[in-house]
Tab-separated table of C-alpha atoms in Angstrom:
chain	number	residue	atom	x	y	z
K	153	UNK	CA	0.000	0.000	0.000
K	154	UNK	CA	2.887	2.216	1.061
K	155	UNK	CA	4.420	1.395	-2.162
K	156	UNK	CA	1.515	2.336	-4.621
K	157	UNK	CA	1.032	5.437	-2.516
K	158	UNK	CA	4.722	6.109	-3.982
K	159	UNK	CA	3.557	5.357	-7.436
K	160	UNK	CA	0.490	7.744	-7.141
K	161	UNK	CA	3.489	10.245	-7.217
K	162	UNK	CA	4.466	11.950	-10.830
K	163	UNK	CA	8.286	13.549	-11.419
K	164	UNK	CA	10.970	13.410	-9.267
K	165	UNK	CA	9.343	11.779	-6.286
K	166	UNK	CA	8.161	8.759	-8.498
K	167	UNK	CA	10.250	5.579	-7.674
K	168	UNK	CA	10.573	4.535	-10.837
K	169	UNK	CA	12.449	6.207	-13.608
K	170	UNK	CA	14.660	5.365	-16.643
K	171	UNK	CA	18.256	5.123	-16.509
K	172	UNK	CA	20.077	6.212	-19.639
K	173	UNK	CA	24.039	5.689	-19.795
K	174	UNK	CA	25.748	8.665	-22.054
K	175	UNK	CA	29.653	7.969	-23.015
K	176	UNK	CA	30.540	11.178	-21.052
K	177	UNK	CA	28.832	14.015	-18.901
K	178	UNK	CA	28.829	16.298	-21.517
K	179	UNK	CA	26.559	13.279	-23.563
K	180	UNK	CA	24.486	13.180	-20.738
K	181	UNK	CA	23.801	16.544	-20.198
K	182	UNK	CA	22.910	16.659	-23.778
K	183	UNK	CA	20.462	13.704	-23.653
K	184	UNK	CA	18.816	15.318	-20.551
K	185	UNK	CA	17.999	18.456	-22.331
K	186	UNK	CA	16.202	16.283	-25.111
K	187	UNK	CA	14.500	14.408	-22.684
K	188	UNK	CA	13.105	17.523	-21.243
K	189	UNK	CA	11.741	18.771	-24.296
K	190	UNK	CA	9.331	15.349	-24.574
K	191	UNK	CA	5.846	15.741	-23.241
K	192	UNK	CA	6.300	12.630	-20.871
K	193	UNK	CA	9.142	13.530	-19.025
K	194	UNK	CA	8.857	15.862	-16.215
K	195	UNK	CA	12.510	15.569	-14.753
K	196	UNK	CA	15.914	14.264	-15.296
K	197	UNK	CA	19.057	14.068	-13.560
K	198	UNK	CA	22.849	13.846	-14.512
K	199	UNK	CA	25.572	13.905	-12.052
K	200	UNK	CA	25.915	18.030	-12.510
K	201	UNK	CA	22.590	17.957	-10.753
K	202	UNK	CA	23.959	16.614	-7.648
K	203	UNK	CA	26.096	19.594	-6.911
K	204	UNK	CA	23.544	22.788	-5.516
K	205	UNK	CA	22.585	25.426	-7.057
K	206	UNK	CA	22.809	29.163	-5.401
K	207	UNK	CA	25.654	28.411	-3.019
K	208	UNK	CA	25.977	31.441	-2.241
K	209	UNK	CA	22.979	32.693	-0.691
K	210	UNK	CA	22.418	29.295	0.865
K	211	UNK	CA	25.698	29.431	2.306
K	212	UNK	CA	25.179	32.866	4.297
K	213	UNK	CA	21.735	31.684	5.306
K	214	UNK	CA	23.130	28.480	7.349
K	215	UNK	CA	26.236	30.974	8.626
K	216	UNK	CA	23.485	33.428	10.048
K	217	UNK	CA	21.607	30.137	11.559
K	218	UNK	CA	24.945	29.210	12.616
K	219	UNK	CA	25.011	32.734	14.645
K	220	UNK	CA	22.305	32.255	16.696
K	221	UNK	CA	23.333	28.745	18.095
K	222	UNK	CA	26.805	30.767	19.000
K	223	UNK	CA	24.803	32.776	21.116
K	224	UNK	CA	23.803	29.697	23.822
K	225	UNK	CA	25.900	29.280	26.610
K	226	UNK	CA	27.120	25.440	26.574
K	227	UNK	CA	27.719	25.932	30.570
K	228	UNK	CA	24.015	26.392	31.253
K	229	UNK	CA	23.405	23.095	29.654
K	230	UNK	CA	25.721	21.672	31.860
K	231	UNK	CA	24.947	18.482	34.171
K	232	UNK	CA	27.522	19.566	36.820
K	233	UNK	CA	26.406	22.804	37.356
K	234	UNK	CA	22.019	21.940	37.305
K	235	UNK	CA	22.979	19.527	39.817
K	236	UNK	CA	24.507	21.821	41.766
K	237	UNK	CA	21.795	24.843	41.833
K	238	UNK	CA	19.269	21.612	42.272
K	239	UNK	CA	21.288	20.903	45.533
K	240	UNK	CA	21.260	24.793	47.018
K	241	UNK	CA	17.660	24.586	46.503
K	242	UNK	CA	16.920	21.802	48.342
K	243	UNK	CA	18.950	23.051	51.538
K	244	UNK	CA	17.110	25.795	51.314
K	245	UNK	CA	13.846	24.352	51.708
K	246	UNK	CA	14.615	21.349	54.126
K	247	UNK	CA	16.062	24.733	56.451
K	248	UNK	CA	12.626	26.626	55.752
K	249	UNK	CA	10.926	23.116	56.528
K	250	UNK	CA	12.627	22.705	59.636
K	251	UNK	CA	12.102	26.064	61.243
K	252	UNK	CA	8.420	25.745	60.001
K	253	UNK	CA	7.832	22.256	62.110
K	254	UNK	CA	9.148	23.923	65.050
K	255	UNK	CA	7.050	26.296	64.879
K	256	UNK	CA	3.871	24.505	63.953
K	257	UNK	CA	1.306	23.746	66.796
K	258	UNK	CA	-0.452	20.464	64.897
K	259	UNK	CA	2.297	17.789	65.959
K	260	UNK	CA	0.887	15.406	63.102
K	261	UNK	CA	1.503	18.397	60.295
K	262	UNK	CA	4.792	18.790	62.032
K	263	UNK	CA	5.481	15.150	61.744
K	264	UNK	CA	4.787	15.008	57.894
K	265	UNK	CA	7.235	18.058	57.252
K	266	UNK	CA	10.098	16.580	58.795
K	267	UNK	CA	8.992	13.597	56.454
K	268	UNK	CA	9.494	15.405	53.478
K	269	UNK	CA	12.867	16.565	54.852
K	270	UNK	CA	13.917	13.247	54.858
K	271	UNK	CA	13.054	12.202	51.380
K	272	UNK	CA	14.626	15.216	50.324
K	273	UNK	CA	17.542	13.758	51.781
K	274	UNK	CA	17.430	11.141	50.189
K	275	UNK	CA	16.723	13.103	46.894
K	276	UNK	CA	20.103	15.062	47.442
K	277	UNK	CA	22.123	11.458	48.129
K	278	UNK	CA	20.976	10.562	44.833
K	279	UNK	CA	21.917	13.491	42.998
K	280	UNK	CA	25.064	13.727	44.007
K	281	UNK	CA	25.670	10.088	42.784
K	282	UNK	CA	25.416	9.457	39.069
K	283	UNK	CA	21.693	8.319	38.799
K	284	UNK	CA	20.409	11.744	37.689
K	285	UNK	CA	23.375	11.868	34.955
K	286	UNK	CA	22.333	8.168	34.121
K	287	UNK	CA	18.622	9.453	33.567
K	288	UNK	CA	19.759	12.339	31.366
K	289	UNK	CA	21.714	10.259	29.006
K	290	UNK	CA	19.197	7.666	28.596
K	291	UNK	CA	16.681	10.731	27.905
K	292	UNK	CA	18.374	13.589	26.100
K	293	UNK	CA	21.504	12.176	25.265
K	294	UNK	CA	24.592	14.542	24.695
K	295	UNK	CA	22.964	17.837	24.089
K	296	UNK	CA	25.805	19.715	23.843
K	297	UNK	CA	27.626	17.483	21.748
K	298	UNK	CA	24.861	17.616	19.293
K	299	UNK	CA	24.680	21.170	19.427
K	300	UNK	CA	28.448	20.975	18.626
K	301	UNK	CA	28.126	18.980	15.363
K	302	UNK	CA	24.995	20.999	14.636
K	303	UNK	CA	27.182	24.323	14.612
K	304	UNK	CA	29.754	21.847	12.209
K	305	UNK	CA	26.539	20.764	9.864
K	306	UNK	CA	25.483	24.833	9.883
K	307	UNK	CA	28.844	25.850	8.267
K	308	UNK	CA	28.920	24.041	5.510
K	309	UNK	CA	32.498	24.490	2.735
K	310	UNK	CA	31.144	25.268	-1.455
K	311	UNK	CA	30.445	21.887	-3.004
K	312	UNK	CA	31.570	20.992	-6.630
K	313	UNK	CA	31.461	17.887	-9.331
K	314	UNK	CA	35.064	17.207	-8.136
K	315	UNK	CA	33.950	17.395	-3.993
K	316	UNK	CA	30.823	14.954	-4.114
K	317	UNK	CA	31.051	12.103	-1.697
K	318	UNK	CA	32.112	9.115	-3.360
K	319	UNK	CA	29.525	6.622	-2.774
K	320	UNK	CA	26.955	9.516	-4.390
K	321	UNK	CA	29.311	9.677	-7.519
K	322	UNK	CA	29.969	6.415	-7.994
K	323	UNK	CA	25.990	6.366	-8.831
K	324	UNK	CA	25.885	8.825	-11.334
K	325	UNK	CA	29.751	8.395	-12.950
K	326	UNK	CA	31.119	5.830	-14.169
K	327	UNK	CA	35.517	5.203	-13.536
K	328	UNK	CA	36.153	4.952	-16.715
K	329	UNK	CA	33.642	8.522	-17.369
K	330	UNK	CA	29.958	6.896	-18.918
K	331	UNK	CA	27.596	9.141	-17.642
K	332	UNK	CA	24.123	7.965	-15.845
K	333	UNK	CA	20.790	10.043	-16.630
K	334	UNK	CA	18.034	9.166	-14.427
K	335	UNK	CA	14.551	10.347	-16.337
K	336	UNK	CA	11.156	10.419	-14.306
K	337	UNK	CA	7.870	11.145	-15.549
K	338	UNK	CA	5.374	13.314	-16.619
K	339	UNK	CA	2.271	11.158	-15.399
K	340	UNK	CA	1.222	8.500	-12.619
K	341	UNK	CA	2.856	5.232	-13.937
K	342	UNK	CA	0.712	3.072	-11.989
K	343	UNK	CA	-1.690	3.845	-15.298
K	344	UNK	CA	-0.237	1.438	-17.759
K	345	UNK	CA	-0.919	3.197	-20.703
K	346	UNK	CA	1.332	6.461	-19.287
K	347	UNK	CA	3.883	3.757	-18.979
K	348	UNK	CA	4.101	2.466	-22.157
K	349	UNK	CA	3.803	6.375	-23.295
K	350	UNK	CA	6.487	6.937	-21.535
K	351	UNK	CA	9.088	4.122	-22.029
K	352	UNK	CA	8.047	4.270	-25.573
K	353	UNK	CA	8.808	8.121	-26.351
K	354	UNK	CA	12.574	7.943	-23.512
K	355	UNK	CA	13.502	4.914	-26.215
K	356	UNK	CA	12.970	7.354	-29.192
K	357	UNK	CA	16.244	8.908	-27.994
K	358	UNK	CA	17.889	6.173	-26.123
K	359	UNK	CA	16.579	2.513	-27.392
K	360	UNK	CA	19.048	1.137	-24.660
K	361	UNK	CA	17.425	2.831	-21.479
K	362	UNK	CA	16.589	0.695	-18.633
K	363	UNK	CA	15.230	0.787	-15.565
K	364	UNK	CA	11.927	-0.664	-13.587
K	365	UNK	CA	9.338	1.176	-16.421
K	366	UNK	CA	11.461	-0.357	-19.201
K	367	UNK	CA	11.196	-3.979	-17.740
K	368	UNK	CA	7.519	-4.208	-16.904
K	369	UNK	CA	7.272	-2.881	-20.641
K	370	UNK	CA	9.297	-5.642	-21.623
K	371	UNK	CA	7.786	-8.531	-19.095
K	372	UNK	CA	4.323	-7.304	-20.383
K	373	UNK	CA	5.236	-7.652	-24.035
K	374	UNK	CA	6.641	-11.277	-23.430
K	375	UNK	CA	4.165	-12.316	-21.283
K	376	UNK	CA	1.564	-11.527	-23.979
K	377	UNK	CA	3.276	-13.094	-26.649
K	378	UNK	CA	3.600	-16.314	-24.601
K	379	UNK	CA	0.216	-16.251	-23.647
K	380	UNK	CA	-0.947	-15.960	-27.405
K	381	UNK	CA	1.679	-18.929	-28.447
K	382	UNK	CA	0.540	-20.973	-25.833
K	383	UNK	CA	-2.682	-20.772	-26.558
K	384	UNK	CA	-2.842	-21.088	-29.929
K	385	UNK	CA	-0.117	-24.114	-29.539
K	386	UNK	CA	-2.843	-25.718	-26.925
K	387	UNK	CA	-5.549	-25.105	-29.884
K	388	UNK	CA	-3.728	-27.045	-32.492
K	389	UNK	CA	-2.608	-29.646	-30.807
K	390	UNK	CA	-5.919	-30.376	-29.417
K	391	UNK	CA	-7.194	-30.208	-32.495
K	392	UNK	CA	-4.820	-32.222	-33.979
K	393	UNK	CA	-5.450	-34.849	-31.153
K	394	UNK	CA	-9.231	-34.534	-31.226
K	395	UNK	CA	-8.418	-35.402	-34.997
K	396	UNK	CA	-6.757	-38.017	-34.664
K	397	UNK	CA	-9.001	-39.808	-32.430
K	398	UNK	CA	-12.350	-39.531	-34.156
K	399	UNK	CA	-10.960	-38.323	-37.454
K	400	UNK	CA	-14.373	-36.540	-37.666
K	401	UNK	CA	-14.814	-32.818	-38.006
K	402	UNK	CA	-18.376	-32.828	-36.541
K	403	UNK	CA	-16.866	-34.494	-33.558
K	404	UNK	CA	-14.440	-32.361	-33.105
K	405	UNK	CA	-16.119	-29.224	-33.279
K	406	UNK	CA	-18.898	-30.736	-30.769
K	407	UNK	CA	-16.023	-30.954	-28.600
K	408	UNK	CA	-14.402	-27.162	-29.278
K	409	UNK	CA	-17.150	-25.510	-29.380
K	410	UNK	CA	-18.599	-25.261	-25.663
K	411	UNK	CA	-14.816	-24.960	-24.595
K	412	UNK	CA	-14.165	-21.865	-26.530
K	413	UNK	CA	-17.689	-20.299	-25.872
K	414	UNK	CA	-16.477	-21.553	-21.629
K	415	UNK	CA	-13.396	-19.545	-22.395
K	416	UNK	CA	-15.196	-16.299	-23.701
K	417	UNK	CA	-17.167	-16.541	-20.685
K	418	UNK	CA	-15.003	-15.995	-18.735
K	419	UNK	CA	-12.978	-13.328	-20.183
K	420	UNK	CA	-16.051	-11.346	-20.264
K	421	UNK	CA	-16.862	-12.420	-16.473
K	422	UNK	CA	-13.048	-11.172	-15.603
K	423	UNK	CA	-14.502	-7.724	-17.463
K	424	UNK	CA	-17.703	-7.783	-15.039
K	425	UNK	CA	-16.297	-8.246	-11.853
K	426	UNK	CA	-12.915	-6.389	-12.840
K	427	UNK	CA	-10.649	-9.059	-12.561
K	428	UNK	CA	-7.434	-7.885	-14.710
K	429	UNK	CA	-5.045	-10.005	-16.775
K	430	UNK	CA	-1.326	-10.167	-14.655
K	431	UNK	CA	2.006	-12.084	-14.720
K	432	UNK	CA	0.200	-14.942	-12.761
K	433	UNK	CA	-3.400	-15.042	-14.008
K	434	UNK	CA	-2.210	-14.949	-17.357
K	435	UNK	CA	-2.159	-18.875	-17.520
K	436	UNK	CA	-5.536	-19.554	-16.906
K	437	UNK	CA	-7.055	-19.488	-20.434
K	438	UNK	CA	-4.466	-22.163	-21.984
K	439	UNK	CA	-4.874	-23.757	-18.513
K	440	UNK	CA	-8.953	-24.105	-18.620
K	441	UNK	CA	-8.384	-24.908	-22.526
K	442	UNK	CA	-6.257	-28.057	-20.963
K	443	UNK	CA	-8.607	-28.885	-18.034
K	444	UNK	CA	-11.872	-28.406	-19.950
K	445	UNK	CA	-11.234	-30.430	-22.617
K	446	UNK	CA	-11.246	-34.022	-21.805
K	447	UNK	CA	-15.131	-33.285	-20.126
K	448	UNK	CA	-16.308	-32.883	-23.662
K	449	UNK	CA	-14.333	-35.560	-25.156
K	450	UNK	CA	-15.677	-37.832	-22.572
K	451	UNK	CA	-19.392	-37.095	-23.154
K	452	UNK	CA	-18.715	-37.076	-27.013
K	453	UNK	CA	-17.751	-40.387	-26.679
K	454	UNK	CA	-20.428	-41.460	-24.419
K	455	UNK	CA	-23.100	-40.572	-26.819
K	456	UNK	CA	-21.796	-42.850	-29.913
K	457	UNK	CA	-21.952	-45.582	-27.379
K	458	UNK	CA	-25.245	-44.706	-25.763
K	459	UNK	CA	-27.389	-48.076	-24.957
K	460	UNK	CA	-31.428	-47.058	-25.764
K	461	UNK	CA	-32.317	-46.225	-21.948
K	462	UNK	CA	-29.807	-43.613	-22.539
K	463	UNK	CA	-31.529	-41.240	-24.213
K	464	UNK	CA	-31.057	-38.082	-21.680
K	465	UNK	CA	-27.309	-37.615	-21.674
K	466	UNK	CA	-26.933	-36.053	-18.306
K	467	UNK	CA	-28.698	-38.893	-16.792
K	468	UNK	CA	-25.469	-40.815	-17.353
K	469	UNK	CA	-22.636	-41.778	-15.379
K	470	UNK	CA	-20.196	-39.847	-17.677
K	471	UNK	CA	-21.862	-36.966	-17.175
K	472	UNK	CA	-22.120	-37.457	-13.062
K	473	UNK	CA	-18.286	-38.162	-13.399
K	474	UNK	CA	-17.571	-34.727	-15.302
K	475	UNK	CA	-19.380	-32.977	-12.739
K	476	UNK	CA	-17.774	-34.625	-9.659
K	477	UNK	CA	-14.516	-34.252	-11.633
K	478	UNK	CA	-14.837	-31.128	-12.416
K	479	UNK	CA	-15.963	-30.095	-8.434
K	480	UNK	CA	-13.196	-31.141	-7.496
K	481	UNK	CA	-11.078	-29.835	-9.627
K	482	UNK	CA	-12.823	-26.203	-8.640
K	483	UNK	CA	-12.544	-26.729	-5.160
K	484	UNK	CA	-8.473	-27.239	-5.429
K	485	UNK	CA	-8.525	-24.340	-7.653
K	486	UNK	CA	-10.754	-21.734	-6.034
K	487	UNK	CA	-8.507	-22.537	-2.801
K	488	UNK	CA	-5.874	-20.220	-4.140
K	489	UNK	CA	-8.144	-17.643	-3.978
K	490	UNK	CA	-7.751	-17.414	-0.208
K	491	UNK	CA	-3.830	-16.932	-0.379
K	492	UNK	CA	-2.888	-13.483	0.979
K	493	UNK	CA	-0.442	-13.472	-2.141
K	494	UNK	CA	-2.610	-11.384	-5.009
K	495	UNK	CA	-1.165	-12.909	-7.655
K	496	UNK	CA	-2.292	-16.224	-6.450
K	497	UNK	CA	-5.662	-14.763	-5.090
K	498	UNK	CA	-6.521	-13.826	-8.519
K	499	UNK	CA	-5.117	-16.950	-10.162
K	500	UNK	CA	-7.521	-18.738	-8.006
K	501	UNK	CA	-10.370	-16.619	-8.630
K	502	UNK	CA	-10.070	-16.587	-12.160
K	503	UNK	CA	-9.577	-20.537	-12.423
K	504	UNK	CA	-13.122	-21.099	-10.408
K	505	UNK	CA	-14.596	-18.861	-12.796
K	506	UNK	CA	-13.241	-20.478	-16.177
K	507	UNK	CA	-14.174	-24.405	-13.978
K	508	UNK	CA	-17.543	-23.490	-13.407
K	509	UNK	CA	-18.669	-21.947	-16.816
K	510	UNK	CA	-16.370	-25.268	-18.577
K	511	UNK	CA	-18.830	-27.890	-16.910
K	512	UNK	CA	-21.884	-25.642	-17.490
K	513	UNK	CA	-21.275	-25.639	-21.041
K	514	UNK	CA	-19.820	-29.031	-21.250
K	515	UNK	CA	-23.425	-30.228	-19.182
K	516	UNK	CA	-25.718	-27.885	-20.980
K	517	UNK	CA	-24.258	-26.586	-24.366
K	518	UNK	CA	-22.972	-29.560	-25.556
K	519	UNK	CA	-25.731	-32.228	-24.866
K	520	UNK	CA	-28.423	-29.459	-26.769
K	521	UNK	CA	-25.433	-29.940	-29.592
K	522	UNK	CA	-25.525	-33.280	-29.653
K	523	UNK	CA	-28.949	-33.297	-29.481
K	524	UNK	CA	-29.608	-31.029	-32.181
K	525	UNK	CA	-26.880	-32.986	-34.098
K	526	UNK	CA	-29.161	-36.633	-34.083
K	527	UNK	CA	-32.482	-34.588	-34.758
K	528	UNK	CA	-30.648	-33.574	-38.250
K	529	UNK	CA	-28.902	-37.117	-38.337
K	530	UNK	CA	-32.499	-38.504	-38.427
K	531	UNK	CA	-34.455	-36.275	-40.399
């Protein structure tokens, strides 16, 4: 959550970006004055962005800051010398204490002063030992010491290309001088058409940028093109299976056609109850085309070999077997859907989708088919 709250973020403050390496800084200074000019790119950084602008007036603002802190005495914040004022204090009110029990007529009022006198003796005994300093550490720590290195921190020496800390360098400059440019964006990537937008127009000057928005451009476009190869592979070789075994096109089709009408089902039911396509779910199509399949051939082949009391399809065993099968198969499944994991949530949820409309079609669709399919036979 934290996370997409960052991505919500546009420009500099986005945490992802593209990284562009130039030959030399001069290159990359160049490249991020193209950048600039595209309409998707609301910021970019080369290593000459590292070292601050307006010195100057910074400079004498921190040294005036720097003043004021001069002007508090370090001795007041001194343990030693509280302890000590705590100490002259307390004498002075055990005396007043004293002379004021003496004096009192109430000898139970009397009694309770010289009390308190006595756990303020006990209050001096313990600051004169070290559990007061003890207590201060543990609470405030070395004031004065901080104060020191704050004075340090407020007086700061000009900073140039040559002066940067090394481990901030080393990020932006290469030893052997390849320069990095780091490119953020004009709109919220979390939309994924601004990111292709984006990667898309940054690789019109650079085609070898990298960086988090190149590679989900790049896992996307795989992932797609796997998806379509594997299903289209599952399709054929089905089909060249289903061919195989019956070597009958009517068959085959009886079989195909409730499983792809199953499969747009679902897509459309992932478009209802806004279910999107990711690197996980993506499976589930060629998956279901897998799973579903073997219901249909079954019943297929239960109707060529249908005794005469079978005349109702569903009243079969095959078809009670395709539906236990299939239950079963949906329960396992739609288990997922409980994992606190998303990516498996929604592979769950989208596989007891795609199980339930498969045996509705395969129980429903394709018995009218094959129904249909002897009325014609006959007439």
């Amino acid at each position: 959550q934290a996370f997409n709250e960052l991505l919500d973020e546009s420009g500099v403050a986005s945490p992802w970006y593209v990284d562009v390496l130039a030959p030399n800084l001069a290159a990359a200074n160049n490249l991020k004055e193209q950048a600039l000019k595209l309409p998707t790119v609301d910021h970019a950084i080369t290593a000459v962005d590292l070292v601050p602008s307006e010195q100057a007036e910074k400079i004498s603002l921190l040294q005036n800051l720097s003043a004021e802190f001069l002007a508090i005495d370090q001795s007041d914040l001194s343990s030693e010398k509280k302890i000590a004022e705590a100490l002259v204090a307390i004498k002075a009110l055990q005396e007043h204490l004293v002379k004021d029990a003496k004096k009192s007529d109430t000898e139970s009022f009397a009694s309770k002063q010289l009390g308190v006198v006595e756990q303020l003796d006990e209050l001096s005994n313990e600051l004169n030992g070290k559990t007061l300093k003890t207590l201060e550490d543990s609470l405030v720590g070395d004031i004065a010491g901080a104060l020191t290195a704050l004075r340090k921190s407020l007086s700061p020496e000009r900073v140039s290309s040559d002066s940067l800390p090394d481990d901030l360098a080393n990020q932006m400059l290469a030893p052997d001088g390849r320069a990095r440019v780091q490119i953020f964006a004009q709109e919220n990537l979390r939309d994924n058409a601004n990111l292709r937008e984006f990667v898309a127009s940054v690789q019109t000057l650079a085609p070898r940028a990298t960086g988090m928005p190149v590679n989900l451009v790049a896992f996307e476009t795989a992932t797609k093109n796997s998806f379509l190869q594997a299903l289209i592979s599952a399709f054929i070789l089905i089909s060249l299976l289903l061919a195989y075994l019956w070597r009958n096109l009517i068959d085959m089709a009886l079989v195909l056609s409730p499983l792809i009408l199953s499969l747009l089902l679902t897509v459309s039911c992932m478009t209802l109850f806004q279910v999107p396509f990711n690197f996980t779910n993506v499976i589930v199509i060629p998956l279901l085309f897998g799973i579903g399949v073997d219901s249909g051939i079954h019943l297929v082949h239960r109707s060529h070999g249908a005794s005469p009391e079978d005349q109702n399809l569903l009243n079969t065993t095959t078809a009670r077997a395709v539906y236990y099968s299939a239950l079963t198969t949906f329960i396992s499944f739609g288990s997922l859907s409980l994992s606190a994991h998303q990516g498996m949530s929604s592979l769950g949820t989208l596989l007891a989708i795609g199980m339930v409309l498969t045996v509705v079609c395969n129980l429903l669709v394709l018995p009218a088919l094959l129904e249909r399919i002897k009325v014609r036979t006959k007439s």
